[in-house]
Amino acid sequence: MAILAVNAGSSSLKFSLHPLQDGQVQPFVLSGNIQGLEPHGTPEMSWTYLGKKHAEALVVSADSSPFATALQGVRALVQRLEAAPDIQAVAHRVVHGGGVFTESVLVTPEILDKLASFNSLAPLHQPHNLEGIRQFQAAFPELPQIACFDTAFHASMPEVDYAFALPRSLQDQGVRRYGFHGLSYQYIMSVLQEHTIRGRGRVVMAHLGNGASLCAALAGSSVATTMGFSALDGLMMGTRSGALDAGVLLYLLEQGWTHAQMEKLLYKQSGLLGVSGISADMRKLRADGSENAQRAIDQFTHRVIRETGALVACLGGLDALAFSGGIGENDAVLRAQVCERLAWLGIRMDAQRNQEASGKQAYAIHAPDSSVEIWVIPTDEGRVAAREAAALLARQDKATAQGQAPATSALA
């Protein structure tokens, strides 16, 4: 048996198949990505199965959509793969669970309706996550669909960190800091704790990619994070602004900007793209070499350094620093610059190991005399989602065996 993990976006679909062995989720045997799922797009599916890479174009029929075609492509692929394990459930990454969902849940119509009420809090992600669930329900009607939340890992944050300095009545309505990238942080933390005792101490994790955030963890639990009410706060990102004085938005309102214009500005036209005017891709900016490209890189790096310092203050020190995400895992220059600016913490990087780190699992890059351990840990959100789904199914099986009615909803 296996769990199929899914991450549905606006124009792409990532999936991975994780076998179960003695009830434990194993690394994926199948991993794939389908691009071109925007309206009138041409889906292209690439995948790796047992270490071998493949690719094919998917043909959209007149009575179908790119997304529906992609799902049928995934189903057909899994069915035709030699020796592929049977799927027991589909685990979906869902960005926002609000203050309601603090653990994974079996999806019901009522839960889908509640999750849709959070769409405005994560407009780049939530609607597409939920559409993925709906489409997979139609394509795999016999399988349980399980929602796994990015916000759940941060449910342990104390009120002093998640509360805004606003009237309590607004907090009672759900206006508070939630935090995101939780599935990634859950995976990084589990790997770090497998490799070093420092993972049980004061840790800052840096998920740096097109979406970027930092998380401070103490004894394995989140105590502070840079993202907040929405996925806009904190670090500068690929196309998102990060932390911004609310007065800027009031000014734009006075200038006649509409909600739609401001949403597009903050989510799609800011960050690395907005500052550079060139690209949201750090690799392209590194290769460009222009003054505008360097300005964007410097600003991104500075925000990482500044916010790391703030989280270290919340922790009262630092035992380990972990880099992950597309930029964190692959940009050795950024890692070196961040660690150089944090040398006052006793951080010492091994330059050679830093250059060697990309593409390796859980690779330590600190020097022997470093007071802080530094790690590069490629994240695997799909495996965490699969673990969450397997654990939920095991709890339900246990409840059924004991003659209890298994809970299927956090709203029950």
Coordinates of C-alpha atoms in Angstrom, one line a residue:
M1 CA 0.0 0.0 0.0
A2 CA 1.0 3.6 -0.5
I3 CA 0.0 7.2 0.1
L4 CA -0.2 9.6 -2.9
A5 CA 0.8 13.1 -1.8
V6 CA -0.4 16.0 -3.8
N7 CA 0.4 19.8 -4.0
A8 CA -1.9 21.6 -6.4
G9 CA -1.1 25.1 -7.5
S10 CA -2.5 27.6 -10.0
S11 CA -0.6 26.2 -13.0
S12 CA 1.1 23.1 -11.7
L13 CA 0.6 19.9 -9.8
K14 CA 3.3 18.1 -7.8
F15 CA 2.8 14.5 -6.7
S16 CA 4.7 11.7 -5.0
L17 CA 3.9 8.1 -4.1
H18 CA 5.1 6.9 -0.7
P19 CA 5.0 3.2 0.1
L20 CA 4.0 2.0 3.6
Q21 CA 6.1 -0.6 5.3
D22 CA 5.1 -1.9 8.7
G23 CA 2.9 1.2 9.0
Q24 CA 5.8 3.6 8.3
V25 CA 5.9 6.0 5.4
Q26 CA 8.9 5.4 3.1
P27 CA 10.7 7.8 0.7
F28 CA 8.9 8.2 -2.5
V29 CA 9.2 5.7 -5.3
L30 CA 7.5 8.0 -7.8
S31 CA 7.8 11.8 -7.9
G32 CA 6.4 14.0 -10.6
N33 CA 5.3 17.5 -11.7
I34 CA 2.7 18.6 -14.2
Q35 CA 3.1 22.1 -15.7
G36 CA 0.7 24.0 -17.9
L37 CA -2.5 23.7 -16.0
E38 CA -3.7 27.3 -16.4
P39 CA -6.9 27.7 -18.5
H40 CA -6.2 26.7 -22.1
G41 CA -2.8 25.4 -21.1
T42 CA -1.0 22.4 -22.5
P43 CA -0.2 20.0 -19.6
E44 CA 3.3 18.4 -19.6
M45 CA 4.0 15.7 -17.1
S46 CA 7.5 14.8 -16.0
W47 CA 8.2 12.1 -13.4
T48 CA 10.9 10.0 -11.8
Y49 CA 10.2 6.4 -11.0
L50 CA 12.7 4.2 -9.2
G51 CA 15.4 6.7 -10.2
K52 CA 14.6 6.9 -13.9
K53 CA 13.3 10.1 -15.4
H54 CA 10.4 10.3 -17.9
A55 CA 8.3 13.0 -19.6
E56 CA 5.2 13.2 -21.8
A57 CA 2.7 15.7 -23.1
L58 CA -1.0 15.3 -22.1
V59 CA -3.7 15.9 -24.6
V60 CA -6.7 17.9 -23.4
S61 CA -10.0 16.8 -25.0
A62 CA -12.7 19.3 -26.0
D63 CA -14.9 18.3 -23.1
S64 CA -12.2 18.4 -20.4
S65 CA -9.9 20.9 -18.7
P66 CA -6.1 20.9 -18.3
F67 CA -6.5 20.1 -14.6
A68 CA -8.9 17.2 -15.1
T69 CA -6.6 15.9 -17.8
A70 CA -3.6 16.1 -15.4
L71 CA -5.5 14.0 -12.8
Q72 CA -6.4 11.4 -15.3
G73 CA -2.8 11.4 -16.4
V74 CA -1.6 10.8 -12.8
R75 CA -4.2 8.0 -12.4
A76 CA -3.2 6.3 -15.6
L77 CA 0.5 6.6 -14.8
V78 CA 0.1 5.0 -11.4
Q79 CA -1.9 2.2 -12.8
R80 CA 0.5 1.3 -15.6
L81 CA 3.7 1.5 -13.6
E82 CA 5.2 -1.9 -13.1
A83 CA 5.2 -3.0 -9.4
A84 CA 3.7 0.2 -8.2
P85 CA 2.0 -0.2 -4.8
D86 CA -1.8 0.3 -4.5
I87 CA -2.9 3.7 -3.3
Q88 CA -4.6 3.8 0.1
A89 CA -5.3 7.5 0.3
V90 CA -4.5 10.9 -1.2
A91 CA -2.8 13.4 1.1
H92 CA -3.2 17.1 0.0
R93 CA -1.1 20.0 1.1
V94 CA -3.5 22.8 2.1
V95 CA -1.9 26.1 2.9
H96 CA -4.4 27.5 5.4
G97 CA -6.3 25.8 8.2
G98 CA -7.1 28.9 10.1
G99 CA -7.5 28.5 13.8
V100 CA -9.9 25.6 13.3
F101 CA -7.7 22.9 11.8
T102 CA -4.6 22.1 13.9
E103 CA -4.1 18.6 12.6
S104 CA -4.8 16.7 9.4
V105 CA -8.4 15.8 8.6
L106 CA -10.5 13.5 6.3
V107 CA -12.1 15.8 3.9
T108 CA -15.9 16.2 3.9
P109 CA -18.2 18.6 2.1
E110 CA -18.5 20.6 5.3
I111 CA -14.7 20.9 5.7
L112 CA -14.3 22.0 2.1
D113 CA -16.8 24.8 2.7
K114 CA -15.0 25.9 5.8
L115 CA -11.6 25.8 4.1
A116 CA -12.9 27.9 1.3
S117 CA -13.7 30.7 3.8
F118 CA -9.9 31.0 4.2
N119 CA -9.3 31.7 0.4
S120 CA -8.8 35.4 0.9
L121 CA -6.0 34.7 3.5
A122 CA -3.9 32.8 0.9
P123 CA -5.3 33.7 -2.6
L124 CA -2.2 32.3 -4.4
H125 CA -2.6 28.9 -2.9
Q126 CA -5.8 28.0 -1.0
P127 CA -8.3 28.1 -4.0
H128 CA -6.0 25.8 -6.0
N129 CA -5.3 23.5 -3.1
L130 CA -9.1 23.0 -2.7
E131 CA -9.7 22.6 -6.4
G132 CA -7.1 19.9 -6.3
I133 CA -9.1 18.1 -3.6
R134 CA -12.3 18.4 -5.6
Q135 CA -10.7 17.1 -8.7
F136 CA -9.1 14.2 -7.0
Q137 CA -12.4 13.3 -5.3
A138 CA -13.8 13.0 -8.8
A139 CA -10.9 11.1 -10.3
F140 CA -10.3 8.8 -7.3
P141 CA -13.8 8.5 -5.7
E142 CA -12.9 5.3 -3.9
L143 CA -10.0 6.9 -2.0
P144 CA -10.0 8.9 1.2
Q145 CA -8.9 12.5 0.6
I146 CA -6.9 13.9 3.5
A147 CA -6.1 17.6 4.0
C148 CA -2.7 18.4 5.7
F149 CA -2.2 22.0 6.8
D150 CA 0.8 24.3 6.5
T151 CA -0.5 26.3 9.5
A152 CA -0.8 23.3 11.8
F153 CA 2.9 23.2 12.8
H154 CA 2.6 26.7 14.2
A155 CA -0.3 25.9 16.5
S156 CA 2.2 25.7 19.4
M157 CA 3.1 29.4 19.1
P158 CA 2.4 31.4 22.3
E159 CA -0.2 34.2 22.2
V160 CA 2.5 36.8 22.7
D161 CA 3.8 35.9 19.3
Y162 CA 0.6 35.2 17.3
A163 CA -1.5 38.1 18.6
F164 CA -1.5 41.5 16.8
A165 CA -1.7 44.8 18.7
L166 CA -5.3 45.2 17.6
P167 CA -8.6 45.1 19.6
R168 CA -9.3 41.7 21.1
S169 CA -12.6 41.6 19.1
L170 CA -10.6 41.3 15.9
Q171 CA -8.5 38.5 17.3
D172 CA -11.7 36.7 18.3
Q173 CA -12.7 36.9 14.6
G174 CA -9.5 35.2 13.6
V175 CA -7.3 38.2 12.8
R176 CA -4.0 36.8 14.2
R177 CA -0.6 35.4 13.1
Y178 CA -0.8 31.8 11.7
G179 CA 2.5 31.0 10.0
F180 CA 3.0 28.9 7.0
H181 CA 5.5 26.4 5.4
G182 CA 4.5 24.1 8.3
L183 CA 4.9 20.8 6.4
S184 CA 8.4 21.8 5.3
Y185 CA 9.4 22.8 8.9
Q186 CA 7.9 19.6 10.2
Y187 CA 10.1 17.6 7.8
I188 CA 13.3 19.7 8.5
M189 CA 12.8 19.4 12.2
S190 CA 12.4 15.6 12.0
V191 CA 15.5 15.2 9.9
L192 CA 17.5 17.6 12.1
Q193 CA 16.6 15.7 15.2
E194 CA 17.6 12.4 13.6
H195 CA 21.1 13.8 12.9
T196 CA 22.0 16.0 15.9
I197 CA 21.0 16.6 19.5
R198 CA 21.1 20.3 18.7
G199 CA 17.8 19.7 16.8
R200 CA 16.1 19.4 20.3
G201 CA 17.4 22.9 21.3
R202 CA 17.1 26.4 19.9
V203 CA 16.7 26.1 16.1
V204 CA 16.1 28.6 13.3
M205 CA 14.9 27.1 10.1
A206 CA 15.0 29.0 6.8
H207 CA 12.7 27.9 4.0
L208 CA 13.9 30.1 1.2
G209 CA 12.4 29.9 -2.2
N210 CA 9.7 31.7 -4.3
G211 CA 7.9 31.7 -1.0
A212 CA 10.2 32.4 1.9
S213 CA 9.9 32.4 5.7
L214 CA 11.9 31.6 8.9
C215 CA 10.7 29.6 11.9
A216 CA 12.1 29.6 15.4
A217 CA 11.7 26.3 17.2
L218 CA 12.4 25.2 20.8
A219 CA 12.4 21.5 21.7
G220 CA 11.0 20.7 18.3
S221 CA 7.9 23.1 18.5
S222 CA 7.3 26.4 16.7
V223 CA 7.5 29.4 18.9
A224 CA 7.8 32.2 16.3
T225 CA 7.7 32.6 12.5
T226 CA 8.0 35.4 10.0
M227 CA 4.8 34.8 8.1
G228 CA 1.6 35.9 9.7
F229 CA -2.1 36.4 9.1
S230 CA -1.4 35.7 5.4
A231 CA 1.5 34.4 3.3
L232 CA 2.6 38.0 2.7
D233 CA 4.4 38.9 5.9
G234 CA 8.0 38.6 6.9
L235 CA 10.8 38.0 4.3
M236 CA 11.0 39.4 0.8
M237 CA 10.0 36.6 -1.6
G238 CA 10.0 35.9 -5.3
T239 CA 7.0 38.1 -6.2
R240 CA 5.6 38.9 -2.7
S241 CA 6.6 42.0 -0.8
G242 CA 7.1 40.5 2.7
A243 CA 6.7 42.8 5.7
L244 CA 5.2 46.2 4.7
D245 CA 4.1 49.3 6.7
A246 CA 0.3 49.2 6.7
G247 CA 0.5 52.9 6.0
V248 CA 1.6 52.2 2.5
L249 CA -1.7 50.5 1.8
L250 CA -3.6 53.4 3.3
Y251 CA -1.7 55.7 1.0
L252 CA -2.5 53.5 -2.0
L253 CA -6.2 53.6 -1.0
E254 CA -6.1 57.4 -0.9
Q255 CA -4.5 57.3 -4.4
G256 CA -7.5 55.4 -5.7
W257 CA -6.0 51.9 -5.8
T258 CA -8.6 49.1 -5.8
H259 CA -8.4 45.9 -3.7
A260 CA -7.6 43.9 -6.9
Q261 CA -4.8 46.2 -7.8
M262 CA -3.2 46.0 -4.3
E263 CA -3.6 42.3 -4.2
K264 CA -1.8 41.9 -7.5
L265 CA 0.9 44.3 -6.4
L266 CA 1.6 42.6 -3.1
Y267 CA 1.4 39.0 -4.3
K268 CA 2.6 39.1 -7.9
Q269 CA 4.6 42.2 -8.7
S270 CA 6.8 42.8 -5.7
G271 CA 9.7 40.9 -4.1
L272 CA 12.7 39.9 -6.2
L273 CA 10.7 40.6 -9.4
G274 CA 9.5 44.0 -8.3
V275 CA 12.8 45.3 -7.0
S276 CA 14.9 44.0 -9.9
G277 CA 12.4 44.5 -12.6
I278 CA 14.0 41.4 -14.2
S279 CA 12.9 38.1 -12.6
A280 CA 11.6 36.4 -9.5
D281 CA 14.2 33.6 -10.0
M282 CA 17.3 34.0 -7.9
R283 CA 19.4 32.0 -10.4
K284 CA 18.5 34.4 -13.2
L285 CA 19.4 37.4 -11.0
R286 CA 22.8 35.9 -10.0
A287 CA 23.5 35.3 -13.7
D288 CA 22.3 38.8 -14.8
G289 CA 24.9 40.8 -12.9
S290 CA 23.2 44.1 -13.4
E291 CA 22.9 46.8 -10.6
N292 CA 19.1 46.2 -10.3
A293 CA 19.6 42.4 -10.0
Q294 CA 22.2 42.9 -7.3
R295 CA 20.0 45.3 -5.5
A296 CA 17.3 42.7 -5.3
I297 CA 19.7 40.0 -4.1
D298 CA 21.2 42.3 -1.4
Q299 CA 17.7 43.3 -0.1
F300 CA 16.6 39.6 0.0
T301 CA 19.7 38.6 1.9
H302 CA 19.5 41.5 4.3
R303 CA 15.9 40.6 5.2
V304 CA 17.0 37.0 6.0
I305 CA 19.8 38.3 8.2
R306 CA 17.6 40.8 10.0
E307 CA 14.7 38.4 10.7
T308 CA 17.1 35.6 11.8
G309 CA 18.5 38.0 14.4
A310 CA 15.0 38.7 15.7
L311 CA 14.1 35.0 16.0
V312 CA 17.4 34.3 17.8
A313 CA 16.4 37.0 20.3
C314 CA 13.1 35.2 20.9
L315 CA 14.9 32.0 21.5
G316 CA 17.6 33.5 23.8
G317 CA 20.4 32.0 21.7
L318 CA 20.9 29.6 18.9
D319 CA 22.0 25.9 18.7
A320 CA 21.3 25.1 15.0
L321 CA 20.5 26.9 11.8
A322 CA 19.0 24.9 8.9
F323 CA 18.6 26.1 5.3
S324 CA 16.0 24.6 2.9
G325 CA 13.8 25.5 -0.1
G326 CA 15.0 26.1 -3.6
I327 CA 17.3 29.1 -2.7
G328 CA 18.3 27.8 0.7
E329 CA 19.3 24.4 -0.6
N330 CA 21.1 25.6 -3.8
D331 CA 22.5 29.1 -3.2
A332 CA 25.9 28.7 -1.5
V333 CA 26.6 32.4 -1.8
L334 CA 23.5 33.4 0.1
R335 CA 24.3 30.9 2.8
A336 CA 27.8 32.2 3.2
Q337 CA 26.7 35.8 3.4
V338 CA 24.0 35.1 6.0
C339 CA 26.4 33.1 8.2
E340 CA 29.2 35.7 7.8
R341 CA 26.8 38.4 9.0
L342 CA 25.7 36.2 11.9
A343 CA 29.3 35.5 13.0
W344 CA 28.7 37.4 16.3
L345 CA 26.7 34.3 17.3
G346 CA 29.7 32.1 17.1
I347 CA 28.7 30.8 13.6
R348 CA 31.7 29.5 11.6
M349 CA 31.0 28.0 8.2
D350 CA 33.2 25.4 6.4
A351 CA 33.5 27.0 2.9
Q352 CA 34.3 23.8 1.1
R353 CA 31.3 21.9 2.7
N354 CA 29.1 24.8 1.9
Q355 CA 30.0 24.5 -1.8
E356 CA 29.4 20.7 -1.7
A357 CA 26.0 20.9 0.0
S358 CA 23.6 21.3 -2.9
G359 CA 21.8 18.1 -3.8
K360 CA 22.8 16.2 -0.7
Q361 CA 20.5 15.1 2.1
A362 CA 21.0 16.6 5.5
Y363 CA 24.5 18.0 5.0
A364 CA 26.3 19.8 7.8
I365 CA 28.3 22.9 6.6
H366 CA 29.6 24.3 9.9
A367 CA 33.3 24.4 10.8
P368 CA 34.6 22.3 13.8
D369 CA 35.0 25.5 15.9
S370 CA 31.4 26.8 15.2
S371 CA 29.3 27.4 18.3
V372 CA 26.2 26.9 16.1
E373 CA 25.6 23.9 13.8
I374 CA 24.6 24.8 10.3
W375 CA 22.7 22.4 8.1
V376 CA 21.4 22.2 4.5
I377 CA 18.3 20.0 4.5
P378 CA 16.3 19.5 1.2
T379 CA 12.7 19.5 2.2
D380 CA 10.1 16.9 1.5
E381 CA 6.6 18.2 2.1
G382 CA 5.0 15.3 0.3
R383 CA 6.5 12.8 2.7
V384 CA 5.2 14.7 5.7
A385 CA 1.7 14.9 4.2
A386 CA 1.9 11.1 3.6
R387 CA 2.9 10.6 7.2
E388 CA 0.0 12.7 8.4
A389 CA -2.4 10.8 6.2
A390 CA -1.1 7.4 7.4
A391 CA -1.3 8.4 11.0
L392 CA -4.9 9.6 10.6
L393 CA -6.0 6.4 8.9
A394 CA -4.3 4.4 11.7
R395 CA -6.2 6.3 14.3
Q396 CA -9.4 5.6 12.5
D397 CA -8.7 1.9 12.2
K398 CA -7.9 1.8 15.9
A399 CA -11.1 3.5 16.8
T400 CA -13.1 1.2 14.5
A401 CA -11.4 -1.9 16.1
Q402 CA -12.4 -0.6 19.6
G403 CA -16.0 -0.2 18.5
Q404 CA -15.8 3.6 18.5
A405 CA -17.1 5.9 15.7
P406 CA -14.0 7.4 14.1
A407 CA -14.0 11.2 14.0
T408 CA -13.8 12.4 10.4
S409 CA -13.9 16.1 10.9
A410 CA -12.4 18.7 13.2
L411 CA -15.9 20.4 12.9
A412 CA -17.7 17.3 14.3

